PDB file of C-alpha atoms in Angstrom:
ATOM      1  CA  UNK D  94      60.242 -36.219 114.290  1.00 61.00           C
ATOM      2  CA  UNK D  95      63.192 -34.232 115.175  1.00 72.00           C
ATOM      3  CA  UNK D  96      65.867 -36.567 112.999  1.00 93.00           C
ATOM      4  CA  UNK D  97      69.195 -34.252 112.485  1.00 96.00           C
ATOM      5  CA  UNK D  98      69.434 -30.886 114.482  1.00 96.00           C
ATOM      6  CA  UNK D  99      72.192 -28.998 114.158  1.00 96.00           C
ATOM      7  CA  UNK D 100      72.652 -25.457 115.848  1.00 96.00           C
ATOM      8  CA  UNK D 101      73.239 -22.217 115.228  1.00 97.00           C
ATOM      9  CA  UNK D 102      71.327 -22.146 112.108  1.00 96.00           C
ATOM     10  CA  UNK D 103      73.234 -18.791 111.037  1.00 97.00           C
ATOM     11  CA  UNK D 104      76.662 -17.159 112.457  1.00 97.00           C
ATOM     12  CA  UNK D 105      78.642 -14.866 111.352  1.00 97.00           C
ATOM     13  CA  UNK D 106      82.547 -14.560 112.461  1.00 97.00           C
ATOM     14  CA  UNK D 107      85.594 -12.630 112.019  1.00 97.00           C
ATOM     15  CA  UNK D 108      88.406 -13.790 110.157  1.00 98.00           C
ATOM     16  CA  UNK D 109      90.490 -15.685 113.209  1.00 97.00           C
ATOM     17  CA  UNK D 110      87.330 -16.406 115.387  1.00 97.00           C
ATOM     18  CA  UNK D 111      86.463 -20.073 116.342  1.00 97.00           C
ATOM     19  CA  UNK D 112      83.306 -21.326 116.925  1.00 97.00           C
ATOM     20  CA  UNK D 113      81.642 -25.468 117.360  1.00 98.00           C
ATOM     21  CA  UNK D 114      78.752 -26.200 115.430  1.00 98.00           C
ATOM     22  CA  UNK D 115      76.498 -28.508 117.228  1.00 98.00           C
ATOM     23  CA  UNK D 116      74.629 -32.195 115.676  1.00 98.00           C
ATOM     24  CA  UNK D 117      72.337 -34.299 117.187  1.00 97.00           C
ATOM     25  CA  UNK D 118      70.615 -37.366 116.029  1.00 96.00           C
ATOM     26  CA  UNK D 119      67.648 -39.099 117.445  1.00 95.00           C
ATOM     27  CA  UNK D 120      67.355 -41.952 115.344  1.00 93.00           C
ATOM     28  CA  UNK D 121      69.837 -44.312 116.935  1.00 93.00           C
ATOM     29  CA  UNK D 122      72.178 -43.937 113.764  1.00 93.00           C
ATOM     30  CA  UNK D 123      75.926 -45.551 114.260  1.00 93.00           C
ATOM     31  CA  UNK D 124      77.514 -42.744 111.805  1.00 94.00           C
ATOM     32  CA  UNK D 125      77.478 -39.582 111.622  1.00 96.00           C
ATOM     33  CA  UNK D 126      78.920 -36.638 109.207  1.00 97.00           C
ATOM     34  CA  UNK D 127      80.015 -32.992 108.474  1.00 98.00           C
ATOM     35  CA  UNK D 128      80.158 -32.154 104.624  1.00 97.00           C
ATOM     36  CA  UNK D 129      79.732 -28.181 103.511  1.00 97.00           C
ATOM     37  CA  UNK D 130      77.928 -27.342 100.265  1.00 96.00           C
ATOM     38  CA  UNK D 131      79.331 -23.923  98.099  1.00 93.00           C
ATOM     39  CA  UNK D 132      77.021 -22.306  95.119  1.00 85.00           C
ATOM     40  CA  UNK D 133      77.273 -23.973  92.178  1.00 77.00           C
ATOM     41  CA  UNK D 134      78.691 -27.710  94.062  1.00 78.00           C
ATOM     42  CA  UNK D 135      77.278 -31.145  95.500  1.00 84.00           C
ATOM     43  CA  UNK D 136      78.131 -31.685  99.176  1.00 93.00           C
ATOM     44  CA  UNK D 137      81.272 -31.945 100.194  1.00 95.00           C
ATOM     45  CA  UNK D 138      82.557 -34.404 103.159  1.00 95.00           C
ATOM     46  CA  UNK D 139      84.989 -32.369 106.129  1.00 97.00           C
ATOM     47  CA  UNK D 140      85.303 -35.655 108.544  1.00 97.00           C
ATOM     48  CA  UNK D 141      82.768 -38.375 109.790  1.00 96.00           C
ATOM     49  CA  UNK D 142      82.832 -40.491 112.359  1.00 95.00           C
ATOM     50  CA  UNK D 143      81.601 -44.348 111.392  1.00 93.00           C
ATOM     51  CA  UNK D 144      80.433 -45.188 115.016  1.00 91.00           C
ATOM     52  CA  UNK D 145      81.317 -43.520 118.453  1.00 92.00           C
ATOM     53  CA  UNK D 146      84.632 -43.184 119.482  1.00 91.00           C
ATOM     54  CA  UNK D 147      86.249 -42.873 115.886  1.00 94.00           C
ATOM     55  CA  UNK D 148      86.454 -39.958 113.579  1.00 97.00           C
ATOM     56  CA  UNK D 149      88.137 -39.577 109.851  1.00 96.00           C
ATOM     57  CA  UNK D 150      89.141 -36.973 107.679  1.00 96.00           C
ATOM     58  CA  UNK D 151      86.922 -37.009 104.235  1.00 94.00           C
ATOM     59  CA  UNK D 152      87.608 -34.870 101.308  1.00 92.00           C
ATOM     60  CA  UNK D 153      87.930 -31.031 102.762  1.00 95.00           C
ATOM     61  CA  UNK D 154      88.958 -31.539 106.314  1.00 97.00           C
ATOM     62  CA  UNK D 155      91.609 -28.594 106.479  1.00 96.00           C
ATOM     63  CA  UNK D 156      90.839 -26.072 109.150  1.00 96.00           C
ATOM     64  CA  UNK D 157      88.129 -28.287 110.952  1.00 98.00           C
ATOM     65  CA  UNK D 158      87.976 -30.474 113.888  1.00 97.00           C
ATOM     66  CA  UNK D 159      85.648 -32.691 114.704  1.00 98.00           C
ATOM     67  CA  UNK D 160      84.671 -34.396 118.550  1.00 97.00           C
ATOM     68  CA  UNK D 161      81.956 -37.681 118.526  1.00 96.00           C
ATOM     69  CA  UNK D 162      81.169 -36.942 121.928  1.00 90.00           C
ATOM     70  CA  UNK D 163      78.545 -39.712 121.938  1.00 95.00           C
ATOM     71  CA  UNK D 164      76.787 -41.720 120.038  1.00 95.00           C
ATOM     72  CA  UNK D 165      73.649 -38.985 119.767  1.00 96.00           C
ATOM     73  CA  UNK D 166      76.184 -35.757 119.063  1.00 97.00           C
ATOM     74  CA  UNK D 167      79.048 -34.891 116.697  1.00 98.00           C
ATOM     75  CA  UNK D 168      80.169 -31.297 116.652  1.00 98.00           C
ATOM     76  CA  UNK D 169      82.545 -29.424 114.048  1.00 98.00           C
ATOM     77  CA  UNK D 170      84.976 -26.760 115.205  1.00 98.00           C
ATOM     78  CA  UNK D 171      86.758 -23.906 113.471  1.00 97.00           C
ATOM     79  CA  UNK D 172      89.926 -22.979 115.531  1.00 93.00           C
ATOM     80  CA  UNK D 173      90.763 -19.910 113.339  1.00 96.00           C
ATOM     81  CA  UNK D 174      88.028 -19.316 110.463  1.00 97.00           C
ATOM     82  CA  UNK D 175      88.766 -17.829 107.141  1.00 97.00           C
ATOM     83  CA  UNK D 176      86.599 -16.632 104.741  1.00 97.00           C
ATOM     84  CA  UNK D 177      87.562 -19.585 102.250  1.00 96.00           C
ATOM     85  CA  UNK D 178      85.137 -21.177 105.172  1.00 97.00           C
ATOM     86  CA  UNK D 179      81.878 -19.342 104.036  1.00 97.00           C
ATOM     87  CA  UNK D 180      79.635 -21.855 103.648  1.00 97.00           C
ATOM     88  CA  UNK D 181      76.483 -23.743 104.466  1.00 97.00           C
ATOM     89  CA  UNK D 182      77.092 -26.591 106.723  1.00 98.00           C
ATOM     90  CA  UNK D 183      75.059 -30.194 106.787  1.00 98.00           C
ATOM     91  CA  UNK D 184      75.410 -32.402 109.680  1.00 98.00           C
ATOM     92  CA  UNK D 185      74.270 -35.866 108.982  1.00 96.00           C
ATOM     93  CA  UNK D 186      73.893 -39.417 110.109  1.00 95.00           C
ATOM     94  CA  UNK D 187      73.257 -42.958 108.702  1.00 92.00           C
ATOM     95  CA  UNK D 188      72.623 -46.598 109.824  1.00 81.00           C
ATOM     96  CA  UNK D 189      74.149 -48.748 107.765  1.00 72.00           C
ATOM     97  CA  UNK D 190      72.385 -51.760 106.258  1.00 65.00           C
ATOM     98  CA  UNK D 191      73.249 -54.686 104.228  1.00 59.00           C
ATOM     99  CA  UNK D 192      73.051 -52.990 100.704  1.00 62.00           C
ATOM    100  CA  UNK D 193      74.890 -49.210 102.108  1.00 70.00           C
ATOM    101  CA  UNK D 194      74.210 -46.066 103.658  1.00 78.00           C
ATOM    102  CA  UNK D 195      70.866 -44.321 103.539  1.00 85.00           C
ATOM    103  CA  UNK D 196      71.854 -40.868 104.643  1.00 90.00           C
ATOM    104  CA  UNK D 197      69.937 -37.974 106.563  1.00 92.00           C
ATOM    105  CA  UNK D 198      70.509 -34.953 106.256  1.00 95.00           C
ATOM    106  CA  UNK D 199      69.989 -31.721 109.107  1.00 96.00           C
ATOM    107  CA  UNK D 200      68.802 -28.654 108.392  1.00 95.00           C
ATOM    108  CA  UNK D 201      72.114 -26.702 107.455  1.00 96.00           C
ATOM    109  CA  UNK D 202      73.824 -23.979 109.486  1.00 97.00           C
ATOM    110  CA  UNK D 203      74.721 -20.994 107.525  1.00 97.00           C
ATOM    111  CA  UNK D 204      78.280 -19.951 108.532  1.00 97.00           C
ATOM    112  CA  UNK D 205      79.748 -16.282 107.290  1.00 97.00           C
ATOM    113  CA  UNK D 206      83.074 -14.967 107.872  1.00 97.00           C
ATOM    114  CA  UNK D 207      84.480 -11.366 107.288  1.00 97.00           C
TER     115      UNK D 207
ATOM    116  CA  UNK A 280      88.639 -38.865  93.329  1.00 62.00           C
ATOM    117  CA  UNK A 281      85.836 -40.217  91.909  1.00 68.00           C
ATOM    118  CA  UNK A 282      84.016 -37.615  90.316  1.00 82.00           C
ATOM    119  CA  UNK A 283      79.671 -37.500  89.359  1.00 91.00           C
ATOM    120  CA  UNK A 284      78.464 -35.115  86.770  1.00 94.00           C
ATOM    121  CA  UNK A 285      75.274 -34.171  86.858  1.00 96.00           C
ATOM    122  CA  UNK A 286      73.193 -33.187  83.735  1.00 96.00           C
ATOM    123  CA  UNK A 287      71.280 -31.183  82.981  1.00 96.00           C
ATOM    124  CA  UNK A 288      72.533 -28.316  85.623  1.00 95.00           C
ATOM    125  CA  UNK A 289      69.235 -26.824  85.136  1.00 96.00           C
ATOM    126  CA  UNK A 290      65.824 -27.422  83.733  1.00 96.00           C
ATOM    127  CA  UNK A 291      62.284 -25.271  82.962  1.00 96.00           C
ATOM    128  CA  UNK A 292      59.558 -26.965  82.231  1.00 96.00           C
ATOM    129  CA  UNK A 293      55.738 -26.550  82.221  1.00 97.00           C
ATOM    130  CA  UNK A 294      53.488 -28.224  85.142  1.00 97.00           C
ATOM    131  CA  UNK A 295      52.519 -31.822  83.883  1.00 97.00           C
ATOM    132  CA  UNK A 296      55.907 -32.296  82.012  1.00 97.00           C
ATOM    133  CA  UNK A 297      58.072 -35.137  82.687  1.00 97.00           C
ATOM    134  CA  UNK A 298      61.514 -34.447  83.520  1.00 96.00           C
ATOM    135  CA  UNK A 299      64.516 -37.035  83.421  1.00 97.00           C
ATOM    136  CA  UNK A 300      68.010 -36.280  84.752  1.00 97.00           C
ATOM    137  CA  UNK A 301      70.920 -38.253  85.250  1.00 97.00           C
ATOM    138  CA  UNK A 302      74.096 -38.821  86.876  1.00 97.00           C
ATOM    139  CA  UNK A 303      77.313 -40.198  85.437  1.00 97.00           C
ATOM    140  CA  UNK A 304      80.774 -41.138  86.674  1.00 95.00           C
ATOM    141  CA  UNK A 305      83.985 -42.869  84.918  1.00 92.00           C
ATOM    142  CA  UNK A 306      84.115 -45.270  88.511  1.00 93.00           C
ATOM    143  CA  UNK A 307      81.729 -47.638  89.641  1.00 94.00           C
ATOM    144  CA  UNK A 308      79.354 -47.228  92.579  1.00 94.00           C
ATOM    145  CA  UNK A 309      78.241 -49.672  94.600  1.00 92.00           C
ATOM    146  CA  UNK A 310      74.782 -47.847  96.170  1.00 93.00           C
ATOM    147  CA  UNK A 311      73.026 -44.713  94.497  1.00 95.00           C
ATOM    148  CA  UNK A 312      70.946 -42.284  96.404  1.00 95.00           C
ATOM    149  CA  UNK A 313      68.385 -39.187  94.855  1.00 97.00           C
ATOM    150  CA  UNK A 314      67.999 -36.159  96.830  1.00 96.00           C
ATOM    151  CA  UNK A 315      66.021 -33.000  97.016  1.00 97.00           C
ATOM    152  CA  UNK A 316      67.090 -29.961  98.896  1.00 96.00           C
ATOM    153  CA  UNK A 317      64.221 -26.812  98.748  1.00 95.00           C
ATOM    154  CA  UNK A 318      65.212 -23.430  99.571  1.00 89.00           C
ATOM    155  CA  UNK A 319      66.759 -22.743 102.884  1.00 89.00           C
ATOM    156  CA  UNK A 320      66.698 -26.563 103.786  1.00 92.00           C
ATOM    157  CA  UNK A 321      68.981 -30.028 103.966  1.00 94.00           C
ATOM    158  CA  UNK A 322      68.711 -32.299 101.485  1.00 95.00           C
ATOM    159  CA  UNK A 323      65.756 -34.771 102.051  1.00 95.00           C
ATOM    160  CA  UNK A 324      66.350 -38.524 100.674  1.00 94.00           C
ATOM    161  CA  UNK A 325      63.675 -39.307  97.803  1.00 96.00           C
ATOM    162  CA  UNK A 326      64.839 -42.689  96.503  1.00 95.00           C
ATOM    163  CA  UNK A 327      68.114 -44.945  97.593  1.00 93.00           C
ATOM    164  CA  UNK A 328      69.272 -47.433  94.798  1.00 94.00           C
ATOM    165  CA  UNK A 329      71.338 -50.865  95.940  1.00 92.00           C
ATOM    166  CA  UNK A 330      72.004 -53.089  92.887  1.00 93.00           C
ATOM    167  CA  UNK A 331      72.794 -52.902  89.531  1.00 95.00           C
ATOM    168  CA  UNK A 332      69.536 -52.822  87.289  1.00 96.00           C
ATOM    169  CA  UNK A 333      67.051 -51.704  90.145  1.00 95.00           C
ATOM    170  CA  UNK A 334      64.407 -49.956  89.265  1.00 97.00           C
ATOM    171  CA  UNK A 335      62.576 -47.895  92.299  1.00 96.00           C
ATOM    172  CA  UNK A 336      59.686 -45.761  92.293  1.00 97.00           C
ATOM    173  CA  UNK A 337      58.455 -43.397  95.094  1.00 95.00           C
ATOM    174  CA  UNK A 338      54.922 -41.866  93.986  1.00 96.00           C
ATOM    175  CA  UNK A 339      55.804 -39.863  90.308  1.00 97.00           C
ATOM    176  CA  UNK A 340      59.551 -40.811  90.729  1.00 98.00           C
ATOM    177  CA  UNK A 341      61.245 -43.315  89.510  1.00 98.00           C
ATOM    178  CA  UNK A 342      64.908 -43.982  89.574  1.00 98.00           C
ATOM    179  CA  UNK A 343      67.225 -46.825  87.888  1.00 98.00           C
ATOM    180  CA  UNK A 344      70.647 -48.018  88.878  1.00 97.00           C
ATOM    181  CA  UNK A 345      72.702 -48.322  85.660  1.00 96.00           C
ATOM    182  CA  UNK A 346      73.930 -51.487  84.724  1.00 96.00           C
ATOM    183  CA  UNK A 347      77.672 -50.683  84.303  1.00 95.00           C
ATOM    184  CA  UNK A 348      76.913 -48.964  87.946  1.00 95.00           C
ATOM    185  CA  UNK A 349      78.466 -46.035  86.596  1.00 96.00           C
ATOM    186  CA  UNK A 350      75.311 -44.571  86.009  1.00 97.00           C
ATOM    187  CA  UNK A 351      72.035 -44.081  87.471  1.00 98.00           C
ATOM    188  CA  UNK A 352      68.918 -41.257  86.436  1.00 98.00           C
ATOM    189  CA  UNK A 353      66.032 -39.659  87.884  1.00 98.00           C
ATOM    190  CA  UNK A 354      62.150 -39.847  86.167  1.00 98.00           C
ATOM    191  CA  UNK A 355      59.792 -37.148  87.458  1.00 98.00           C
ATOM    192  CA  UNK A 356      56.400 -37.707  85.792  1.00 97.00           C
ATOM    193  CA  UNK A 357      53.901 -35.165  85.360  1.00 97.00           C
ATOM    194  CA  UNK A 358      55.526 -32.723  87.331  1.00 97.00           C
ATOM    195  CA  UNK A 359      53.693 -29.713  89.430  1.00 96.00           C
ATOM    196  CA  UNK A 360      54.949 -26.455  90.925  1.00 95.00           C
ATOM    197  CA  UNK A 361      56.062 -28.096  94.165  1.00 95.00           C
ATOM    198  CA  UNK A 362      58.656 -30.312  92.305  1.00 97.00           C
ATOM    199  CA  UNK A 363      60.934 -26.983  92.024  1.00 97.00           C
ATOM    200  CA  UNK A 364      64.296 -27.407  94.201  1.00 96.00           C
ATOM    201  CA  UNK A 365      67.827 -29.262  93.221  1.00 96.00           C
ATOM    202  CA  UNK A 366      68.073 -32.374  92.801  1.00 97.00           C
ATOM    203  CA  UNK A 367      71.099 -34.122  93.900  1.00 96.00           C
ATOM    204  CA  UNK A 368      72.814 -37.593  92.948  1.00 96.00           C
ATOM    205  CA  UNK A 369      75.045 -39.400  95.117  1.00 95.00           C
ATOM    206  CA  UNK A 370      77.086 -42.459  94.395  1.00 94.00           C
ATOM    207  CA  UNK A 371      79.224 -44.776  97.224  1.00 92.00           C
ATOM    208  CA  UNK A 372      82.132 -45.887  95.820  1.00 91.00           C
ATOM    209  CA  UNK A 373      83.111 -50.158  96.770  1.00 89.00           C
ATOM    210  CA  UNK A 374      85.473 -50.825  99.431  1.00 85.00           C
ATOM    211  CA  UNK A 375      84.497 -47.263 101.868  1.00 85.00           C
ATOM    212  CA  UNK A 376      81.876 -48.657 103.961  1.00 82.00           C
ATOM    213  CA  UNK A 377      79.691 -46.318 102.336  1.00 84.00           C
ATOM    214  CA  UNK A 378      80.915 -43.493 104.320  1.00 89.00           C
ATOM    215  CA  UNK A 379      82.458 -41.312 101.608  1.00 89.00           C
ATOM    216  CA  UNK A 380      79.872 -40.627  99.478  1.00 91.00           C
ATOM    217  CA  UNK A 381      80.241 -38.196  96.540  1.00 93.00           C
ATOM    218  CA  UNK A 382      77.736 -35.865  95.401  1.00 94.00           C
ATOM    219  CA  UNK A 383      76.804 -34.493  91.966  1.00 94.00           C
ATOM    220  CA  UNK A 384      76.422 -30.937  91.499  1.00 94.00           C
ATOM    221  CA  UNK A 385      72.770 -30.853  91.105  1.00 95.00           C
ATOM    222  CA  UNK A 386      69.943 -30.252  88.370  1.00 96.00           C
ATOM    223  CA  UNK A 387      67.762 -27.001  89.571  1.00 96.00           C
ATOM    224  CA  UNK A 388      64.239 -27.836  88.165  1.00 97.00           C
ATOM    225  CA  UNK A 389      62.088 -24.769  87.726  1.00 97.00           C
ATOM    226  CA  UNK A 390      58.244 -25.700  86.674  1.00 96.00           C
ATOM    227  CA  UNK A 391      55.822 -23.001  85.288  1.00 92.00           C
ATOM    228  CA  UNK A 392      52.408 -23.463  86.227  1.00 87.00           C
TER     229      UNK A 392
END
């Protein structure tokens, strides 16, 4: 019942540091995402990647990269972090059906920087 | 971009109330999804909404696409202390494979038992 792991559950950086968060699925899901959630906001989308091999900015993708290194795992990488990149961090996946996109969520990875 | 707002942005109640909250945008949406996030956790998928008009219940919840699919709300009925956590809406916008899916900014639903 593992569904969406995503590791380290909490960091903390200095301003400059880079670091990879890590995602794997286990339910055979084509698409995967990155979105980041502040107090007070919904979820907000960095990139996803709609099956393996491709990868597209969504709504806050400045300062991230992002690598679909197979269809299981899609990690998110800070080059340089900045505070403005305190955050809590969702990995996610979906299989799309007819009707849309049911999405699942991980558990979050808590992400300071000072 | 398409924008949700999400009302109320918080809600206390007493254990056996039933709580409604919805979710509105100025855009259409072509597929609506509920979602609850507790404490410390990811947001878990409670009920995902495809057409216009549906009307979906899981257990006490019920949820209903809006017509004008610009719309869509939440139904807890008689609700007990483990119902406390946000409550998220999220709406797919037509034409983006369903990939760029926009939250609301959540109702936090307290109940008193």
């Amino acid at each position: 019942n593992a569904g969406v792991t995503q590791t380290p559950k909490f960091q903390v950086l200095k301003t400059g540091q880079s670091m990879t968060l890590q995602c794997a699925q286990d339910m055979n899901h084509n698409s995967m995402y990155w979105y980041r959630q502040d107090p007070g906001m919904g979820l907000r989308l960095i990139y996803y990647s709609a099956s393996e091999g491709t990868t597209d900015k969504g709504e806050v993708p400045n300062g991230y990269n992002v690598s679909r290194l197979n269809k299981r795992e899609f990690s998110l990488r800070l080059e340089s972090a900045a505070p403005s990149q305190t955050s809590v961090y969702f990995c996610a996946s979906s299989a799309s059906n007819r009707a849309g996109n049911t999405i699942y969520f991980g558990e979050g990875s808590w992400l300071t920087v000072v | 971009g398409q924008q949700l707002n999400q009302s109320p942005q918080s809600m206390f109640i007493q254990e056996g109330e039933d709580v409604s909250m919805n979710c509105t945008s100025s855009s259409i949406f072509n597929t609506w999804l509920w979602y609850k996030q507790d404490p410390g956790e990811g947001p878990v998928l409670l009920i995902a909404l495809y057409k216009a008009g549906e009307l979906t219940s899981n257990g006490r919840l019920t949820a209903q696409f809006g017509i004008t699919r610009k719309d869509s709300f939440l139904n807890i009925s008689a609700s007990i202390p483990s119902d406390v956590g946000i409550y998220f809406c999220a709406g797919q916008p037509p034409n983006t494979g369903g990939f760029k899916t926009i939250f609301g900014a959540g109702t936090r639903l307290f109940v008193k038992a």
